[in-house]
CSV table of N, CA and C in Angstrom, one decimal:
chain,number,residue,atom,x,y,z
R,1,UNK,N,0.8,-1.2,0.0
R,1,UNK,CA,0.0,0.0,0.0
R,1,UNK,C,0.9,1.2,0.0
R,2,UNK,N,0.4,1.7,-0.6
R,2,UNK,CA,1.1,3.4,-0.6
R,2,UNK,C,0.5,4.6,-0.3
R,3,UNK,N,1.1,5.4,0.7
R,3,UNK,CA,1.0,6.7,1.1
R,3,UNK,C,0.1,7.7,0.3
R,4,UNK,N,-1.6,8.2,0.9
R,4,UNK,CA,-1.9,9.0,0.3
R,4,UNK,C,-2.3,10.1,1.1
R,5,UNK,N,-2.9,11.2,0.8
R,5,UNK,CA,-3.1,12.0,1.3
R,5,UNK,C,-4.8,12.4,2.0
R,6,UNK,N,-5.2,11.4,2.1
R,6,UNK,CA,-6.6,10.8,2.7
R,6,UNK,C,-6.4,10.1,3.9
R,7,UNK,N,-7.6,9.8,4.5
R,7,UNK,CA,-7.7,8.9,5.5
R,7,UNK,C,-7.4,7.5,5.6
R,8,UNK,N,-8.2,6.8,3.9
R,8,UNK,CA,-8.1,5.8,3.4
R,8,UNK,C,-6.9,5.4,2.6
R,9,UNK,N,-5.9,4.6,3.2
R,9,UNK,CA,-5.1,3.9,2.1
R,9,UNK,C,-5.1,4.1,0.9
R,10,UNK,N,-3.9,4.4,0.0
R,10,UNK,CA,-3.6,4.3,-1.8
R,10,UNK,C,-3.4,2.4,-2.3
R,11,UNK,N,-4.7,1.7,-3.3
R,11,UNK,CA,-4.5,0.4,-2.8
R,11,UNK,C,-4.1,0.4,-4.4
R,12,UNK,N,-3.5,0.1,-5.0
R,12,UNK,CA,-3.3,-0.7,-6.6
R,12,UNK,C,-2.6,-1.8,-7.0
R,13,UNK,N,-3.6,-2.6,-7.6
R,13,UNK,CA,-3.6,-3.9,-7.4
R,13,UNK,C,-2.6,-4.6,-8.6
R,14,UNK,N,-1.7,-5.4,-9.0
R,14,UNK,CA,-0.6,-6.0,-9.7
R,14,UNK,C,-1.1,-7.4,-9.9
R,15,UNK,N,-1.3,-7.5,-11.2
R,15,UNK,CA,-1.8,-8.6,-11.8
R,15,UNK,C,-0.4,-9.9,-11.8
R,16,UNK,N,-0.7,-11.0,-11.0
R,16,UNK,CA,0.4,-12.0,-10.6
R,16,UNK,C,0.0,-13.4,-11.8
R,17,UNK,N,0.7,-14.0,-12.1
R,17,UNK,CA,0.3,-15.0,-13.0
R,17,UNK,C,0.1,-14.9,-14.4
R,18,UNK,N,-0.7,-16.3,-15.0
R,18,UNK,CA,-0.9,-16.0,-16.4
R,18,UNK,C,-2.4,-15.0,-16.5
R,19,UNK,N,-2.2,-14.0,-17.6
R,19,UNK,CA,-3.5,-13.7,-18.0
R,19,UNK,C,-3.9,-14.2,-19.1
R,20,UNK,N,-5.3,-14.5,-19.5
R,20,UNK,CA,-5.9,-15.5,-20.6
R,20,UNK,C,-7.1,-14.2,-21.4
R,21,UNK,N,-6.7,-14.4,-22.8
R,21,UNK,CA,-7.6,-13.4,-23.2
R,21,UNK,C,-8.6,-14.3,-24.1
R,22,UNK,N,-9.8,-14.8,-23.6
R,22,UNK,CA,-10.5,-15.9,-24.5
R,22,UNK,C,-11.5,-15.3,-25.6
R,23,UNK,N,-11.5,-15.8,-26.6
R,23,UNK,CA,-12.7,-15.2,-27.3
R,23,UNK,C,-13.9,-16.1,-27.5
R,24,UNK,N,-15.1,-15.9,-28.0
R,24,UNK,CA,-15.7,-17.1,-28.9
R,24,UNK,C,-16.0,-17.3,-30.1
R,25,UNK,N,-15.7,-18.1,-30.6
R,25,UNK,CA,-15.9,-18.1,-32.3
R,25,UNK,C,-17.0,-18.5,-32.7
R,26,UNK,N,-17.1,-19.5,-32.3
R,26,UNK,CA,-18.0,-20.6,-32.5
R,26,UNK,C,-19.6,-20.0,-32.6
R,27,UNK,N,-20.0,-20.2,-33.4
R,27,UNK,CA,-21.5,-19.1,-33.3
R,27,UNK,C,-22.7,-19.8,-33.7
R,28,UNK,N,-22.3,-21.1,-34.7
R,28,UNK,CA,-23.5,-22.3,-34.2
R,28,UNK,C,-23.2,-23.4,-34.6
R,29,UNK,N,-24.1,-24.1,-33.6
R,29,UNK,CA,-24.0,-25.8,-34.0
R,29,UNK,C,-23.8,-26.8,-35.0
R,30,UNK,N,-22.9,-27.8,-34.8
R,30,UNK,CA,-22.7,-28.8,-35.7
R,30,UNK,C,-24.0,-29.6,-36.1
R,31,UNK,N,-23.8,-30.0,-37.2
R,31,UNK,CA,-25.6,-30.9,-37.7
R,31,UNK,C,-25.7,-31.8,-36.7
R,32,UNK,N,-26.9,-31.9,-36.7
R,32,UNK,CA,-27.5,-32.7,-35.5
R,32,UNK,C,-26.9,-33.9,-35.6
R,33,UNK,N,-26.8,-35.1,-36.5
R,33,UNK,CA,-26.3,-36.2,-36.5
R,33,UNK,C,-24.5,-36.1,-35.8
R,34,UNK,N,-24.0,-35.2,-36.5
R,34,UNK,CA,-23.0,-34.9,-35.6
R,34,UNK,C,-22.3,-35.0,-34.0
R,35,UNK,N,-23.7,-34.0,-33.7
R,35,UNK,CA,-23.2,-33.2,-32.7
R,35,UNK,C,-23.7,-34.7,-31.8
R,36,UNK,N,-24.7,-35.5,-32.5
R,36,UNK,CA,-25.7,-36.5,-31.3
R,36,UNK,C,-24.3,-37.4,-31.3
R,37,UNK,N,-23.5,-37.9,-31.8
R,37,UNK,CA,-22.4,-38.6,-32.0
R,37,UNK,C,-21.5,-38.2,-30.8
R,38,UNK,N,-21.1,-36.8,-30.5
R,38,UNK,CA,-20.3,-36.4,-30.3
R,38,UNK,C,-20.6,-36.1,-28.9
R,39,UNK,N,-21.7,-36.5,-28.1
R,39,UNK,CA,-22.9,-36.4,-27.0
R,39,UNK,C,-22.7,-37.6,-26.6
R,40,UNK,N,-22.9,-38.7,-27.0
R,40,UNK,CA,-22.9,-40.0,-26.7
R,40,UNK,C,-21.8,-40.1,-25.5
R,41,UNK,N,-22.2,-41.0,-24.4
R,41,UNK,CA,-21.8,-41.3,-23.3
R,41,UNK,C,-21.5,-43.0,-23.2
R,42,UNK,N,-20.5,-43.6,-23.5
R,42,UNK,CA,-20.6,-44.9,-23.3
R,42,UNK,C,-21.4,-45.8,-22.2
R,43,UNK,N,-22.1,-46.7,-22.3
R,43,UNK,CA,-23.1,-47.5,-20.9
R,43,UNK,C,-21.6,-47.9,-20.0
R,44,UNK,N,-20.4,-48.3,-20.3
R,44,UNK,CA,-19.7,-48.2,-19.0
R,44,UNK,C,-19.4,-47.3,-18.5
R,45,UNK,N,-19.2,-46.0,-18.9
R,45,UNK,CA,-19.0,-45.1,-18.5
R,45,UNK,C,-20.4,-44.5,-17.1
R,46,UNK,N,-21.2,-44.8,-17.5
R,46,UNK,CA,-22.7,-44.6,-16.6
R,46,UNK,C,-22.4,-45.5,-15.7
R,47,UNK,N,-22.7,-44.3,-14.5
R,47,UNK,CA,-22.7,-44.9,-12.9
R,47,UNK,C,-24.5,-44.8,-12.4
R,48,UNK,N,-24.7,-46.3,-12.4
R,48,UNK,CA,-25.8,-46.6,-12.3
R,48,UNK,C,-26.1,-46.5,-10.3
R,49,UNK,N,-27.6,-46.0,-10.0
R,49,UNK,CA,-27.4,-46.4,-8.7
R,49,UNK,C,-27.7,-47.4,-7.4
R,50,UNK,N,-27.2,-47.7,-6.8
R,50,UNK,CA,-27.0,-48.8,-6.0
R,50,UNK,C,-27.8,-49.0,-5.3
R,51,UNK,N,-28.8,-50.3,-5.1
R,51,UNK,CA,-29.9,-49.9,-4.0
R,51,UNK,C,-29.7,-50.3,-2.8
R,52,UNK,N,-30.1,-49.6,-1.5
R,52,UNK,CA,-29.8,-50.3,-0.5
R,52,UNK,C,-28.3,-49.6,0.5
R,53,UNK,N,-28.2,-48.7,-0.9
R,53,UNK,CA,-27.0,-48.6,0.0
R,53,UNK,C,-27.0,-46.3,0.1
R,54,UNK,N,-26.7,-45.6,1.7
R,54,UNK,CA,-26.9,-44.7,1.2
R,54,UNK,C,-25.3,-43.4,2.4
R,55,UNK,N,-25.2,-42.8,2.7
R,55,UNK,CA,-24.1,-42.1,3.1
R,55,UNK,C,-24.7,-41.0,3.9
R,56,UNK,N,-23.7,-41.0,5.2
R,56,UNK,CA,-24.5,-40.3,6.2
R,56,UNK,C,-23.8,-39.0,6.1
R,57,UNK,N,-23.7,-38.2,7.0
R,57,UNK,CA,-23.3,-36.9,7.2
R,57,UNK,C,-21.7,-37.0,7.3
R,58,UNK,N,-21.2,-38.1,8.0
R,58,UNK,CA,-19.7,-38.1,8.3
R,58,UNK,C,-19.0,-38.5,6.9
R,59,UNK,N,-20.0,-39.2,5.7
R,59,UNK,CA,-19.3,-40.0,4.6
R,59,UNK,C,-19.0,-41.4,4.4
R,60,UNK,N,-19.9,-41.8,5.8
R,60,UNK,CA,-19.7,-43.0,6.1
R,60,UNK,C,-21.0,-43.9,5.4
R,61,UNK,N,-20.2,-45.1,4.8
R,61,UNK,CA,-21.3,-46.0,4.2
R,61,UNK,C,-22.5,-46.8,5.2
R,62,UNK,N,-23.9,-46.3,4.3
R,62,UNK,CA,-25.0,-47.1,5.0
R,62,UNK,C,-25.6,-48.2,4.3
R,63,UNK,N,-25.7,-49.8,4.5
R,63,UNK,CA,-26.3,-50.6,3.9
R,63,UNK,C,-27.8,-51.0,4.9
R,64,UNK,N,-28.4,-51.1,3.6
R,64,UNK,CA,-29.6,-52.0,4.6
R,64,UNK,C,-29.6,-53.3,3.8
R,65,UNK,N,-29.2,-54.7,4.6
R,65,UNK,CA,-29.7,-55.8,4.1
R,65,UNK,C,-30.7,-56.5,4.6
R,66,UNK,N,-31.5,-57.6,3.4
R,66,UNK,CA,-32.3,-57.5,3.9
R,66,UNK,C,-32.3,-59.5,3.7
R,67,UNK,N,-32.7,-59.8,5.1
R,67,UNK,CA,-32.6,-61.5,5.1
R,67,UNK,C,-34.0,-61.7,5.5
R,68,UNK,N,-34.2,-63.2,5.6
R,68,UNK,CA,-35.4,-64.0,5.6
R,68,UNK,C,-35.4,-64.1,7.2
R,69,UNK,N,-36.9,-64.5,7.8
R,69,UNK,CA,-36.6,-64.4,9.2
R,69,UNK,C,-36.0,-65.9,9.8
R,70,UNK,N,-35.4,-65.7,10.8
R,70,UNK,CA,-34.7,-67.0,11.3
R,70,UNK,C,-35.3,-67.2,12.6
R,71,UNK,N,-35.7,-68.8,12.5
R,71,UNK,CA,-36.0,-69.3,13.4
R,71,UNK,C,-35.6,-70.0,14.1
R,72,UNK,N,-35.1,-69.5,15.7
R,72,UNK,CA,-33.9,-69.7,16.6
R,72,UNK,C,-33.9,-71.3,17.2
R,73,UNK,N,-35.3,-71.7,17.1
R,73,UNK,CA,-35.5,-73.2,17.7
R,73,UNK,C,-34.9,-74.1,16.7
R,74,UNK,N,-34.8,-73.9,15.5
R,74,UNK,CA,-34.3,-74.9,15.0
R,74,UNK,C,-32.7,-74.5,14.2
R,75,UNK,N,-31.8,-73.3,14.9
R,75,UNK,CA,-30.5,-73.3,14.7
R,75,UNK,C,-29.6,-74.4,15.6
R,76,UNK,N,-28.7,-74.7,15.0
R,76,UNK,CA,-27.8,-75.3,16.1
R,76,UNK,C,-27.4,-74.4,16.8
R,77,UNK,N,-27.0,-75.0,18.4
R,77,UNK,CA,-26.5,-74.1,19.3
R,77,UNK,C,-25.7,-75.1,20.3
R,78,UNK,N,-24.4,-74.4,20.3
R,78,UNK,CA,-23.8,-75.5,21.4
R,78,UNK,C,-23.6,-75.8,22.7
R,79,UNK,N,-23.4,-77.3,23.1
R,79,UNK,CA,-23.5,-77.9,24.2
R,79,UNK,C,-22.5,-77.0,25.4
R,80,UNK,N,-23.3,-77.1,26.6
R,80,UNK,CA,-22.4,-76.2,27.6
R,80,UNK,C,-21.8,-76.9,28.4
R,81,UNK,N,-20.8,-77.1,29.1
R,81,UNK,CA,-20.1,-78.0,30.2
R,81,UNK,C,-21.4,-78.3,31.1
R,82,UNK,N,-22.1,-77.4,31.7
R,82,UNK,CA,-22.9,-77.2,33.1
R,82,UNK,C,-24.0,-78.5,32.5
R,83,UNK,N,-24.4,-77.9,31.1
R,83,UNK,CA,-25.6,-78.9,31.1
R,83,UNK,C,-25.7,-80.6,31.2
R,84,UNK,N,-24.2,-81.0,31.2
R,84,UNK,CA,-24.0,-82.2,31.6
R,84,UNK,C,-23.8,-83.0,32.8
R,85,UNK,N,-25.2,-84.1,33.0
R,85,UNK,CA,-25.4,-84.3,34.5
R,85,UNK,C,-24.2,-85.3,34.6
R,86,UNK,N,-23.9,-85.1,36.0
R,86,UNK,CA,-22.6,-86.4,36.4
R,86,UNK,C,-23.3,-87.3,37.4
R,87,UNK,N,-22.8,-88.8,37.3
R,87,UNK,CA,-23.0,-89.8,38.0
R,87,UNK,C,-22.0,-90.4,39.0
R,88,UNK,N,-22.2,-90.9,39.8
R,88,UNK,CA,-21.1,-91.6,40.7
R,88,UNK,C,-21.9,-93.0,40.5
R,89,UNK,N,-20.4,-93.6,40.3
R,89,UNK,CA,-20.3,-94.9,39.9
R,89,UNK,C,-20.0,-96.0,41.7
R,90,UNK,N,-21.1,-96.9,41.4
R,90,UNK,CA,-20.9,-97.2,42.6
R,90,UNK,C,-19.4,-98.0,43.4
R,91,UNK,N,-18.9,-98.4,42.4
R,91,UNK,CA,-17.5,-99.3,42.3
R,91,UNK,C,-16.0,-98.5,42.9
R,92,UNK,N,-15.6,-97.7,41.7
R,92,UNK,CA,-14.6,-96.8,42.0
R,92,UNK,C,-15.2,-95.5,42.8
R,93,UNK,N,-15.7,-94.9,42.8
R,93,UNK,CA,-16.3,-93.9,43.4
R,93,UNK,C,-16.1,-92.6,42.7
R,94,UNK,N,-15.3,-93.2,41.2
R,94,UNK,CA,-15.2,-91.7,40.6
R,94,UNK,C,-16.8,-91.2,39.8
R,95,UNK,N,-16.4,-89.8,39.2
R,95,UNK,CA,-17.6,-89.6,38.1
R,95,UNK,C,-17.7,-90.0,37.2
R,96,UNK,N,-18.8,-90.1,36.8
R,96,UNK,CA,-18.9,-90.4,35.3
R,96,UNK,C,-19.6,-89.5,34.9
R,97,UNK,N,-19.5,-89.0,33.2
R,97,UNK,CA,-20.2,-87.9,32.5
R,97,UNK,C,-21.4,-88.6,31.9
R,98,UNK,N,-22.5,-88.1,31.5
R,98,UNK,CA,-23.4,-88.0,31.0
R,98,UNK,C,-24.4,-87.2,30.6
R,99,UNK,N,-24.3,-87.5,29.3
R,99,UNK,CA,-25.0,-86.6,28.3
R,99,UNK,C,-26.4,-86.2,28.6
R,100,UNK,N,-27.4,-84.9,28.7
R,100,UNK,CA,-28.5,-84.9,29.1
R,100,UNK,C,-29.0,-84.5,27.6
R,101,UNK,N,-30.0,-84.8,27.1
R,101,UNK,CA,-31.4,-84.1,26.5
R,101,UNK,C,-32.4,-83.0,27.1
R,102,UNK,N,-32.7,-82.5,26.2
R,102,UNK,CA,-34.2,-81.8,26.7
R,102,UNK,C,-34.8,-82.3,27.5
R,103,UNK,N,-35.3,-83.3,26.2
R,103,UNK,CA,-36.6,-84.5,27.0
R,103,UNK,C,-36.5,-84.9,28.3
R,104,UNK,N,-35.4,-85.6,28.6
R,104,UNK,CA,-34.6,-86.2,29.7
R,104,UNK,C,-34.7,-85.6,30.9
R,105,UNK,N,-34.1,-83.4,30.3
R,105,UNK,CA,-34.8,-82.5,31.9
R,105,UNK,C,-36.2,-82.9,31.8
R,106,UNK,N,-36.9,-82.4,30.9
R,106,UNK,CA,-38.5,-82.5,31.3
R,106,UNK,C,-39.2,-83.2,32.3
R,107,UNK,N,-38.7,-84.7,31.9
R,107,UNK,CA,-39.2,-86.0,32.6
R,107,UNK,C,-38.8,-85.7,33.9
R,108,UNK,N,-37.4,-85.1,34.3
R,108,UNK,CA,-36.9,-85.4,35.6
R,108,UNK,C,-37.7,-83.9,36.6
R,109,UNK,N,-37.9,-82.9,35.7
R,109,UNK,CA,-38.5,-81.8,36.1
R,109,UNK,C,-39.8,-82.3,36.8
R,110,UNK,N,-40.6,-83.4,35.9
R,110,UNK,CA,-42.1,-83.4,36.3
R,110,UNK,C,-41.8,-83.9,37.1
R,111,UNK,N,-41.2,-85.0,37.3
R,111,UNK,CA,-41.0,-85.8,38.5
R,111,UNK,C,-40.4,-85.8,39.6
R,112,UNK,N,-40.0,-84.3,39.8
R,112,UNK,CA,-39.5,-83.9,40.9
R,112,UNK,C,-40.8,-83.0,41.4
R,113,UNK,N,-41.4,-82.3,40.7
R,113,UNK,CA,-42.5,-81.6,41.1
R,113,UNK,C,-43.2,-82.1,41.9
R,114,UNK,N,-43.8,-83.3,41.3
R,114,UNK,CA,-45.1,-84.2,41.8
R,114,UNK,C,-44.9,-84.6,43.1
């Protein structure tokens, strides 16, 4: 800035860089068969859109899938240490393991009730 004789600053501005002086020439259209040619977008080039899927505020991807309902009674599910009743063997006096069923609580459930 440079020194003026006002209140307000002397400001004059210096053009840095390239300057571009463009014109237009071009003042009308190619024949339509042409120009439709020359328009054309290949189908790979087209970004089709994805369903199911959409982007939140952070940028972060959202999917929704979508499955059949599952029915938990008849998934496998595995055996626990606990649920295996133990026996004493009358002989050695050690344990013995044994395997329990469902069925097997039920029965011993009723018959403990009664």
């Amino acid at each position: 800035m440079k020194k003026s004789g006002v209140d307000s600053p002397y400001v004059e501005l210096v053009e840095i860089g390239v300057s571009l002086d463009l014109k237009l020439r071009r003042t009308h259209f190619a024949p339509p068969d042409l120009r439709k040619q020359a328009l054309k977008v290949p189908k790979a080039a087209k970004i089709g859109k994805t369903k199911n899927i959409t982007h939140d505020m952070a940028g972060s991807k959202l999917a929704t899938v979508h499955m059949t309902k599952q029915n938990i009674a008849e998934m496998p599910q595995s055996k626990m240490k606990g649920s295996k009743k133990r026996k004493e063997d009358g002989n050695d006096g050690k344990v013995k393991k044994v395997k329990v069923s469902e069925s097997n609580l039920d029965a011993e459930n009723s018959m403990d009730t009664s």
